[in-house]
XYZ file of C-alpha atoms in Angstrom:
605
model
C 77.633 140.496 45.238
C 78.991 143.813 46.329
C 76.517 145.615 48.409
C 73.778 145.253 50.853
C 71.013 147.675 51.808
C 72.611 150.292 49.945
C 75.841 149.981 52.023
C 79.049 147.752 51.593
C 78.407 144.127 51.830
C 78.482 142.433 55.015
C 80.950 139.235 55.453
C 79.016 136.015 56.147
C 79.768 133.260 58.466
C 79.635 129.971 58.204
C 80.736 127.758 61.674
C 81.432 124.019 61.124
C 82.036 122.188 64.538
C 81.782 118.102 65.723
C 80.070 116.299 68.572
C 80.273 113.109 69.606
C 83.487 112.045 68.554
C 86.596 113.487 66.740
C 87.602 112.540 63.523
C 83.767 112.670 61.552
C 85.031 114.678 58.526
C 84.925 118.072 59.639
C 87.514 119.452 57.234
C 85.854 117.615 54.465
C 82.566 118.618 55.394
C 83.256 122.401 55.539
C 85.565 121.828 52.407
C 82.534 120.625 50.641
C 79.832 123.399 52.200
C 82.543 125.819 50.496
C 82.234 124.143 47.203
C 78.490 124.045 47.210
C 78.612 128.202 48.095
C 81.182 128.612 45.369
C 78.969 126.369 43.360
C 75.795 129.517 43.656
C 78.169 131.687 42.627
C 79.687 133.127 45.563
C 83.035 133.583 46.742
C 84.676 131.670 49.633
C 86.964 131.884 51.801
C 88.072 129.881 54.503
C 89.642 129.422 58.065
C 90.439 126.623 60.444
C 90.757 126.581 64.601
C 93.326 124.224 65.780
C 92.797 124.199 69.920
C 96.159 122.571 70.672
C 98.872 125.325 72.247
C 101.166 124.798 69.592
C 102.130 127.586 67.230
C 101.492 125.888 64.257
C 101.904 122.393 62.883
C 105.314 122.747 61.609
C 107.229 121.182 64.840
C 104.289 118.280 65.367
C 104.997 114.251 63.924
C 103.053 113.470 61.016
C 102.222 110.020 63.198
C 100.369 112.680 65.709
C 98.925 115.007 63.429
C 98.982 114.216 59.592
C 100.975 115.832 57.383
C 102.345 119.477 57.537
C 100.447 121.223 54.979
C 102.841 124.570 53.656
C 101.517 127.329 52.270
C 102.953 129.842 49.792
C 103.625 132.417 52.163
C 105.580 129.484 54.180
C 102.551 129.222 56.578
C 103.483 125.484 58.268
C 99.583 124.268 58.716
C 96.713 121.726 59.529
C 96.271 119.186 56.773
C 92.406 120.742 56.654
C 93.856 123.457 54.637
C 94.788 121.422 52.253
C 91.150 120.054 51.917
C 89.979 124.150 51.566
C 92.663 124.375 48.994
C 92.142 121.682 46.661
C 88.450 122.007 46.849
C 87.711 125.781 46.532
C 90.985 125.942 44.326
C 92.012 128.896 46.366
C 95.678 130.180 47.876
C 95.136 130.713 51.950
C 97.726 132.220 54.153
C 99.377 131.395 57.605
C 96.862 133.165 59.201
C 93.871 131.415 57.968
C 95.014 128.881 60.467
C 93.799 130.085 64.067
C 95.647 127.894 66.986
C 95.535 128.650 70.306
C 99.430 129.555 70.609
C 99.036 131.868 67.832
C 96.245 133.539 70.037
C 98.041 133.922 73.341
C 101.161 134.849 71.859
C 99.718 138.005 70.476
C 97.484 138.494 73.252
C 100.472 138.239 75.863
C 102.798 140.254 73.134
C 100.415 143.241 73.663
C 100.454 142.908 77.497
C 104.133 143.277 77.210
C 103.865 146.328 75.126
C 101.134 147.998 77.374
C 98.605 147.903 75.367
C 95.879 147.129 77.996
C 96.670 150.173 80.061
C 97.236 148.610 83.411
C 94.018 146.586 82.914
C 94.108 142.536 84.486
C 94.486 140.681 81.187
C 92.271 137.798 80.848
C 90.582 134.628 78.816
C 86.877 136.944 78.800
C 87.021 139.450 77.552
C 90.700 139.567 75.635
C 91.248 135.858 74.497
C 88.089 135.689 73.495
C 88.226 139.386 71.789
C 91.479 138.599 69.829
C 89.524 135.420 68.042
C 86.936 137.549 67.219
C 89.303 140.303 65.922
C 91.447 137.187 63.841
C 88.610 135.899 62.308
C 87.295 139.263 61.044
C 90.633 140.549 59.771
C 91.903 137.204 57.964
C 87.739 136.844 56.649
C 88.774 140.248 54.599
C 92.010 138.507 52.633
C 91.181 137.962 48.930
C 92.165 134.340 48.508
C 90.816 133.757 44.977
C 93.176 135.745 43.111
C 90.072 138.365 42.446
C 90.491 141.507 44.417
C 88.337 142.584 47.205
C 87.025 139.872 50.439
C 85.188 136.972 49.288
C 80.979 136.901 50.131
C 81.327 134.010 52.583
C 84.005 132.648 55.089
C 83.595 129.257 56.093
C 85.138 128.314 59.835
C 86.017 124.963 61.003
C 86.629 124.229 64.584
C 89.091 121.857 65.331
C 88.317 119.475 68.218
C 85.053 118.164 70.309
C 82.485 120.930 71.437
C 83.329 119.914 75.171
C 86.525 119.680 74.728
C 88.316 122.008 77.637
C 91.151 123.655 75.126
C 88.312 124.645 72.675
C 86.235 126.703 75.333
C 87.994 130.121 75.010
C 87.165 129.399 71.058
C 83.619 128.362 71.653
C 82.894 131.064 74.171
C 84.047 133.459 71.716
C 82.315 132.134 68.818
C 79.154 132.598 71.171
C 79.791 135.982 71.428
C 81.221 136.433 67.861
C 77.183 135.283 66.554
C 76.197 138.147 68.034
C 78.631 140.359 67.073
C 78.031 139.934 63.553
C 73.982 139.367 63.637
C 71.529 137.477 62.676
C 71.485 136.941 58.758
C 75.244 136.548 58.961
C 76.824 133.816 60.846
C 74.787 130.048 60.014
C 76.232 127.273 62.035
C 76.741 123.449 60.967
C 77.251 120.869 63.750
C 78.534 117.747 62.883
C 77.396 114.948 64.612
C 77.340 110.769 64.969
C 74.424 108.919 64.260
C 75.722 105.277 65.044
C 74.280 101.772 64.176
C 73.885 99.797 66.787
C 74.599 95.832 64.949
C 72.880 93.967 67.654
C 69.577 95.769 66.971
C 70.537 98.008 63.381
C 68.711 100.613 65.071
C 70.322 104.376 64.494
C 71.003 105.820 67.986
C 70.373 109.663 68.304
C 70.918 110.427 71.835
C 74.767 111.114 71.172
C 73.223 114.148 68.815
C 71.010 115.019 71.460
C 73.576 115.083 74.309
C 75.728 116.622 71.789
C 73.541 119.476 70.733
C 72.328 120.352 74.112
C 76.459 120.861 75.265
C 76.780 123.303 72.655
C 73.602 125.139 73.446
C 75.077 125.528 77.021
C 77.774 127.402 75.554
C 76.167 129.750 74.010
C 76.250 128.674 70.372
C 72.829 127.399 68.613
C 72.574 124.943 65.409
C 71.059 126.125 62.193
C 71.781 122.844 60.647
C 73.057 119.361 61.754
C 75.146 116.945 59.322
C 74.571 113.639 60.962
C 77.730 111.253 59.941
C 75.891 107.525 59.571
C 76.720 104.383 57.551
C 73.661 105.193 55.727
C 71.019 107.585 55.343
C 68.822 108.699 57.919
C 65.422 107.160 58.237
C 62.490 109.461 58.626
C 61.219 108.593 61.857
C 65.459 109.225 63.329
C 65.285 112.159 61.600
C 61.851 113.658 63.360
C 63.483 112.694 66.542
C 66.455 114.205 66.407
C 64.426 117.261 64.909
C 62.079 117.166 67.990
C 64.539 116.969 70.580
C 67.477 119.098 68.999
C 65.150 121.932 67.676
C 66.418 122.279 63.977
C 64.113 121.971 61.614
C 63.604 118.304 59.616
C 64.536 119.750 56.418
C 67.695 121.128 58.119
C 68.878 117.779 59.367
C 71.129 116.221 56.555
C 73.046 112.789 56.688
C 76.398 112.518 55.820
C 76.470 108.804 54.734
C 79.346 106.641 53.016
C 80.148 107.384 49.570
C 82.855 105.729 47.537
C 84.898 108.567 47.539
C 84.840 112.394 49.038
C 84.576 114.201 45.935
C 80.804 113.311 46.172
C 79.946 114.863 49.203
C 79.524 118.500 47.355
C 76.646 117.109 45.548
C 74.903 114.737 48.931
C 74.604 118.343 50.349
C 73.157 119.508 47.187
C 70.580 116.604 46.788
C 69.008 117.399 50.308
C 68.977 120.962 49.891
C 71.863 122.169 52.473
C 72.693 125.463 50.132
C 68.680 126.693 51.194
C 69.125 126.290 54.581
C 72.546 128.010 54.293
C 71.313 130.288 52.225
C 68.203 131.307 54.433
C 70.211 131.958 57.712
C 72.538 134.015 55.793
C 69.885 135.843 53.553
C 71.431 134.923 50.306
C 68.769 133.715 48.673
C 68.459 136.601 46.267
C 71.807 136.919 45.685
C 73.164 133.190 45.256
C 71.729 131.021 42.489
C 70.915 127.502 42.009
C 73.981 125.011 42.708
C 75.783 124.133 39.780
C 77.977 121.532 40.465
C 78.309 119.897 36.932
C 81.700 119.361 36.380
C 82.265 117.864 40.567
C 79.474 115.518 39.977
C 80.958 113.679 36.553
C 84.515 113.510 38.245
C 83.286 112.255 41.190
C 81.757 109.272 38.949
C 83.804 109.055 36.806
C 86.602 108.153 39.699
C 84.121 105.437 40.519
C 84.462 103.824 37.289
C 87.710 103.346 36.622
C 88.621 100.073 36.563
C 92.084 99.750 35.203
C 95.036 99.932 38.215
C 98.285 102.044 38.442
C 100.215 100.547 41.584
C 102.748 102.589 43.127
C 104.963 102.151 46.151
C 105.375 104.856 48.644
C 108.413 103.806 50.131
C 108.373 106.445 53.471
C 108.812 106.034 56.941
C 105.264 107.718 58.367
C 103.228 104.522 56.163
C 101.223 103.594 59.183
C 99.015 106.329 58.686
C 98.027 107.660 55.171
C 96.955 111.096 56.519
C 100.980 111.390 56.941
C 101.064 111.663 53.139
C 97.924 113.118 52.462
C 98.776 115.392 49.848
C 100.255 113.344 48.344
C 97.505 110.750 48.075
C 95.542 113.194 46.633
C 98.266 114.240 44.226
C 98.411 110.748 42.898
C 94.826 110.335 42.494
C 94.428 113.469 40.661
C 97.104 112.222 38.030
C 95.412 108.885 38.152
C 92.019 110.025 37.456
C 93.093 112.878 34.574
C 95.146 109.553 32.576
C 91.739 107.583 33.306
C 93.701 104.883 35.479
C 92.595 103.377 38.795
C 94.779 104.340 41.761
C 96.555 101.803 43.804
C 98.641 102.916 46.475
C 100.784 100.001 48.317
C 102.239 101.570 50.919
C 106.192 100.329 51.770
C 107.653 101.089 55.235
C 111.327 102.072 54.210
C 112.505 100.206 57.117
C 111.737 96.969 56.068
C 113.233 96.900 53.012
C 116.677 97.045 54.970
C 118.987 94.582 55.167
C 118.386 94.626 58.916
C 114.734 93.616 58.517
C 116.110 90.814 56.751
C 117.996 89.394 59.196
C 115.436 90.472 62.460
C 112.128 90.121 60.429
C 112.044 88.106 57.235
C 108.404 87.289 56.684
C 108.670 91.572 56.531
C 111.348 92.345 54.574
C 110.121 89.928 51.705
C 106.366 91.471 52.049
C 108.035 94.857 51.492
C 110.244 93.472 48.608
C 107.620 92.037 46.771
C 105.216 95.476 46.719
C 107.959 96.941 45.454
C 109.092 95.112 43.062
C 105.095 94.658 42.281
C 104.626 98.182 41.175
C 104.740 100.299 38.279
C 106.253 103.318 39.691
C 108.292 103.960 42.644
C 107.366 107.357 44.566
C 109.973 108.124 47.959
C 108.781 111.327 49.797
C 110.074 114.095 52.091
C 110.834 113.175 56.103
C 113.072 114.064 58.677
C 115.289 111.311 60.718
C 117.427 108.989 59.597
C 114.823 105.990 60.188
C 114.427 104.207 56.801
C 116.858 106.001 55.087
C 118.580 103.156 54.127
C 115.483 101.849 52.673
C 114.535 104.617 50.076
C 118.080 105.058 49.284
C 117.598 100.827 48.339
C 114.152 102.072 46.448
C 116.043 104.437 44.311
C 118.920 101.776 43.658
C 116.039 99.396 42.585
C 114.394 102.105 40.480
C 117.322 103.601 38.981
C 118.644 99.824 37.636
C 115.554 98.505 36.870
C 114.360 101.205 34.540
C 111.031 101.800 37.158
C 109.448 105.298 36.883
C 110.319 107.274 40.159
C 109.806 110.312 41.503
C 111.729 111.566 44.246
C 110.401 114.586 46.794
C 112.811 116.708 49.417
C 114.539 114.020 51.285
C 113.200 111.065 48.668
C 115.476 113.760 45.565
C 118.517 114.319 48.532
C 118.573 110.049 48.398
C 118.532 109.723 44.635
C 121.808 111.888 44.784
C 123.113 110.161 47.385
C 122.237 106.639 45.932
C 124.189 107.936 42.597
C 127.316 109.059 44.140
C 127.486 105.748 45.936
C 126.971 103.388 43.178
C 128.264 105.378 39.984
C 130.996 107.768 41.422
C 132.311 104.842 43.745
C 132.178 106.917 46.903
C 130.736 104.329 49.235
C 130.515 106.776 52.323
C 128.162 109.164 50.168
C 125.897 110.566 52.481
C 124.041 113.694 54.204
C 125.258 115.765 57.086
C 122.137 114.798 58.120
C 122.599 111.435 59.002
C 126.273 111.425 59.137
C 127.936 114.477 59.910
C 131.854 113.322 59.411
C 130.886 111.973 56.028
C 133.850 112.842 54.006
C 131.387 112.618 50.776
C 128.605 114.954 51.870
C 126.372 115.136 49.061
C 123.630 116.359 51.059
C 124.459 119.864 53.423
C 122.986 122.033 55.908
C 121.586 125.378 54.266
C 123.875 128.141 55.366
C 120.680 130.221 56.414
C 119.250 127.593 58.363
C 119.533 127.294 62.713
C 120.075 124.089 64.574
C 118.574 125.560 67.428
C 115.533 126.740 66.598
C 113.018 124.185 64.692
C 110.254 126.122 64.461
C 109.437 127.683 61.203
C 113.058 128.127 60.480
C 113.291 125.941 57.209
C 113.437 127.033 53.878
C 109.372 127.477 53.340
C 106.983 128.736 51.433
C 106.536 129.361 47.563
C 110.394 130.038 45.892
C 110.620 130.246 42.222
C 112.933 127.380 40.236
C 114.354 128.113 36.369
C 114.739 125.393 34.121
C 118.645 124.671 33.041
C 117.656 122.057 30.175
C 114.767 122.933 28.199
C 115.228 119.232 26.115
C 113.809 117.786 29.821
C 111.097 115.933 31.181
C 110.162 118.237 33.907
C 110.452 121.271 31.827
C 108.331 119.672 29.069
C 105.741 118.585 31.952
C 105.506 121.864 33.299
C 104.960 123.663 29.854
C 108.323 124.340 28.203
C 107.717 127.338 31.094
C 111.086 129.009 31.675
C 110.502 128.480 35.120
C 108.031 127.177 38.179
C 107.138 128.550 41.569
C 106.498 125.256 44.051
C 106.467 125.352 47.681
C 109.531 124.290 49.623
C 109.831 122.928 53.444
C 113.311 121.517 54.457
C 116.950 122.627 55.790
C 118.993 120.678 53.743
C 120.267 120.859 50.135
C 122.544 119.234 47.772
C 126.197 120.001 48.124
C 126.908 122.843 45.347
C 130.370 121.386 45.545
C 129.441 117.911 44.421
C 127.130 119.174 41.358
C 129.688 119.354 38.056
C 131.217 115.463 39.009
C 127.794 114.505 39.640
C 126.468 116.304 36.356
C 129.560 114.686 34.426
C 128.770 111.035 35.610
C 125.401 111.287 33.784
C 122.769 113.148 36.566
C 120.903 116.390 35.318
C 119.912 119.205 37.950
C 117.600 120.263 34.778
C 115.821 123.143 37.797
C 118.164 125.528 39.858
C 117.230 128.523 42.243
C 117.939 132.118 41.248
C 121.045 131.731 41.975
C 122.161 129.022 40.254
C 123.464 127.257 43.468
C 120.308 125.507 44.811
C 119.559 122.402 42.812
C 115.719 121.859 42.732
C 115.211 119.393 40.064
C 117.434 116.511 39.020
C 116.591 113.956 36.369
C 118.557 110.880 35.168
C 118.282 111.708 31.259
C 118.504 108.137 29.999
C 116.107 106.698 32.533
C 112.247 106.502 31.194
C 111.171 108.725 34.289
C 113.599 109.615 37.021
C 113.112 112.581 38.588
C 113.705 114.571 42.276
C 112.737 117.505 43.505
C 113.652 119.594 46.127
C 109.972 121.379 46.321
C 107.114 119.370 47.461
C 104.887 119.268 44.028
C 101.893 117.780 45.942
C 100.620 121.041 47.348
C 99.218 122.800 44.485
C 97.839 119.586 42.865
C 94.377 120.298 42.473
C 91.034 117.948 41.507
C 90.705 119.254 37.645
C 94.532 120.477 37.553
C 96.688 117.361 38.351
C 100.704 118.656 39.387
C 102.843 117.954 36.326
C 105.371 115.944 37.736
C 102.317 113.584 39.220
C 101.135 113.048 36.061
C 104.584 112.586 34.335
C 104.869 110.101 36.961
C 101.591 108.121 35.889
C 101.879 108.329 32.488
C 105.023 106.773 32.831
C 104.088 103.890 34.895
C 101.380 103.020 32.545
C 103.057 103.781 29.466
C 101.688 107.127 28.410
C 104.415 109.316 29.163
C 105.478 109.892 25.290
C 102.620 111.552 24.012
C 102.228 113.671 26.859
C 105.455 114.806 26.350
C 104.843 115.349 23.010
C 101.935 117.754 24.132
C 104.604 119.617 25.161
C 107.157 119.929 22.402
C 109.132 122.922 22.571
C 108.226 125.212 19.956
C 111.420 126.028 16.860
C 113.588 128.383 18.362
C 112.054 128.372 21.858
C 115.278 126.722 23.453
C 117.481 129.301 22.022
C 115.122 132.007 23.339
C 115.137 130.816 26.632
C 118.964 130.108 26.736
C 119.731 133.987 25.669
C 117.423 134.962 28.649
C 119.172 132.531 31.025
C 122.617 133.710 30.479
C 121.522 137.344 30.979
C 120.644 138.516 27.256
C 117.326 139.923 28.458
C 117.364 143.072 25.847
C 115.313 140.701 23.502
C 112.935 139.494 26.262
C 112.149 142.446 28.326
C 110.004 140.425 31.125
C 108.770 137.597 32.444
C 104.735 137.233 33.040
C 103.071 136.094 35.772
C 102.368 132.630 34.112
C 105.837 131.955 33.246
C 105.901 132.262 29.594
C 108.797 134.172 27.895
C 107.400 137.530 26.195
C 109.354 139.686 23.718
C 109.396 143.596 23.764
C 106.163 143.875 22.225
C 104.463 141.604 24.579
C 104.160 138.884 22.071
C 104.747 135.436 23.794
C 107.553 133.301 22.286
């Protein structure tokens, strides 16, 4: 779809926002409205809201908000990004993630430049003029890896309509309807329909209450995705149709499915893409939905019947939307190897030997899930809470011969762990947690700052090159000479440490560019052991499972050989790559995008 009328195409707007109460699967919701668009055969794009006055989500507890998503341009996110990216299979930047500190910032950065002339700077109209101004700039970005904008750019509004830190967003939104016209901008509001047990009647005067605040403020429904144990019933549906003014056929129920990946097709099956469609006037552009390959997976997950249990030993376990990624990372690999996920979630805490003595009945609960499972995963966190108690994980991994895959902090522990118990030094530790350590295995990045938290990590996409071809990792990922993963943390291991560690039996098999940076370590005579500095679980995607995920897997259910074997190194390949690694690169004159080594003549080794 390129033009319109004869002129250049006009960007279309979809606007996801929740009534009612927070927490109804908004992110999911427009995740899935952009998979059904993509589905006709348009492109999508996608942007999310967050009210709160923060900057971004990099300085905010995963026990408040989730997890902090990262980007590849470093962008510290919502976890709703995630969602866009794993569903649409796209790469977003920092600034497809409006929040309202973001917005005054720049606002009050102009004021200080002069921009407004003298003029009395306010919420209406410059607030509300910069969101306007965001959302049409970052709607223009080419997320897709195709050039030029995508056809459609779906916006989710974090928060409550009602809510009083959304108003500048919803007042501007108002106005921003307008500003594109009609035929452009379709809106979605996403509301409860609850059961009532006593009677098992479904209540729809929450939607009405609902739909009438966001009419007062300016912003009018084209459809509304009702969120209900079970699907509508006619006569509900009339009523809400009656009093709500949005057509029947526009009224769709989100009810409980056994797992999200089928909520693509429930939108499908009651026709959301026409109503879409028609307030965008797409219909002769977009096609019919196919959503083929979505649908099998999606039942196909359903099926499996046959468990994988691994522990995630972290310290944010009381809520899973701490690891989401991750989650989803492991389910991905689960699903591709035909295995059903179970997840048994270990608080690192209680696996200490204080627990034992303070709570018993808690520290042999924890014991036994972990020594119940058939791979071991410890993930990234900040603190020294439960540090103890992955460090213990990887001891019990490492000696029991129990796949494991360490990720940031849960790689810095597995070094740590080893220099305790194999080179003998008992005080082994990170700066971190103890700064006098006089065995610091684990050190502050010289780049870093100690004053400033925000966004002043190592982040973002960096690029890691394989040392040892002959490895698991590199095998996983390819026989590639090297990987770009995304990064988030301020500590590394100490490059000092490195050739005593390497020479009591640990392999950093992935370094940065310069050789200094140790981003992948593996214990060579384990049957999976592996840590990584990156953070794997961010480019794991539905039908393209992260390598290291599925290494980890395959390994717990004893598939890990002939998936390495998949990956044999071609003769001579390992030679190749070693002359390019030590700076022959006459015979290999570049790199491609996709990693692959390519002679002179562009013929891929």
């Amino acid at each position: 779809m390129n033009k319109e009328g004869g002129g250049m195409k006009k960007m279309k707007y979809v606007l996801v926002t929740g009534g009612v109460v927070s927490g109804l699967g908004k992110g999911v919701t427009a995740s899935s409205v952009g998979v059904l668009l993509k589905a006709c055969g348009l492109r999508v794009t996608s942007i999310k809201i967050d009210p709160y006055l923060n900057t971004d989500a990099g300085t905010m507890s995963p026990f408040e908000h989730g997890e902090v998503y990262v980007l590849d341009d470093g962008g510290e996110v919502d976890l709703d990004l995630g969602n866009y990216e794993r569903f649409l299979d796209i790469k977003l930047t920092r600034d497809n993630n409006i929040t309202t500190g973001k917005i005054y910032q720049a606002v009050i950065d102009k004021e200080r430049r002069g921009d407004y002339l003298g003029k009395t700077v306010q919420v209406v109209p410059h607030i509300t003029d910069a969101i306007q101004e965001w959302i049409e700039r970052v709607a223009l970005i080419p997320v897709d890896g195709q050039p030029g904008p995508a056809d459609v750019c779906v916006i989710e509004l974090g928060g409550t309509i009602g809510d009083i830190e959304s108003m500048p967003f919803t007042e501007a939104l108002g106005q921003f309807s307008y500003r594109v016209g009609a035929g452009n901008f379709c809106l979605i509001h996403v509301s409860l329909v609850p059961v009532i047990s006593a009677v098992g009647e479904q209540k729809t005067k929450p939607t009405q209450h609902s739909v009438r605040g966001l009419r007062s403020l300016g912003l009018t429904p084209n459809i509304l995705a009702c969120r209900s144990t079970s699907a509508l019933e006619e006569n509900v549906k009339q009523k809400i149709s009656q009093f709500c003014h949005v057509p029947a056929e526009n009224i769709i129920t989100l009810y409980d499915v056994p797992n999200i990946w089928h909520l693509p097709s429930l939108l499908r099956d009651q026709k959301a893409h026409e109503g879409i469609l028609g307030a965008l006037n797409l219909h002769g552009v977009a096609r019919e939905p196919n959503l083929k390959e979505w649908t099998s997976r999606a039942e196909f997950c359903d099926m499996l019947l046959e468990p994988v249990r691994i522990a995630v030993v972290g310290k944010y376990t009381g809520l899973s939307d701490s690891y989401l990624s991750l989650l989803k990372a492991l389910l991905h690999a689960s699903v591709s190897l035909r295995k059903k996920l179970v997840v048994d979630w270990v608080p690192a805490s209680d696996i200490e030997d204080e627990t034992a003595r303070e709570n018993p009945d808690a520290y042999k609960a924890a014991w036994k899930l972990l020594k119940g499972a058939d791979g071991v995963l410890v993930p990234g966190g900040f603190g020294d809470r439960g540090v103890e108690g992955k460090i213990l994980a990887a001891k019990y991994a490492r000696e029991n011969r129990i796949p494991f895959l360490g990720i940031c902090l849960g790689m810095q522990i597995a070094v740590i762990e080893f220099a305790r118990s194999i080179l003998g030094l008992q005080d082994a530790n990170s700066t971190e947690f103890d700064p006098d350590t006089k065995s610091p295995c684990v050190v502050f990045m010289p780049e870093g700052s100690k004053t400033h938290l925000g966004g002043t990590m190592r982040l973002g996409s960096r690029r890691t090159y394989f040392q040892v071809m002959d490895s698991k990792s590199a095998k996983l990922y390819g026989n590639r000479g090297f990987v770009d993963e995304r990064h988030r943390h301020r500590y590394e291991v100490n490059p000092d440490m490195v050739s005593s560690l390497e020479d009591a039996g640990l392999s950093f098999t992935g370094k940065d560019e310069t050789g200094q940076r140790m981003e992948i370590v593996e214990l060579p005579n384990h049957p999976y052991y592996i840590g990584t500095q990156f953070h794997p679980e961010f480019k794991s995607r539905p039908g393209k499972p992260s390598a290291l995920f599925l290494g980890l897997i395959a390994a717990a259910c004893g598939q890990l050989d002939p998936l390495l074997h998949a990956h044999k190194i071609p003769k001579g390949m390992a030679k190749k790559i070693s002359l390019y690694q030590n700076g022959n690169a006459t015979k290999f004159a570049k790199i491609p995008a996709d990693g692959r080594y390519s002679n002179c003549n562009g013929v891929h080794a």
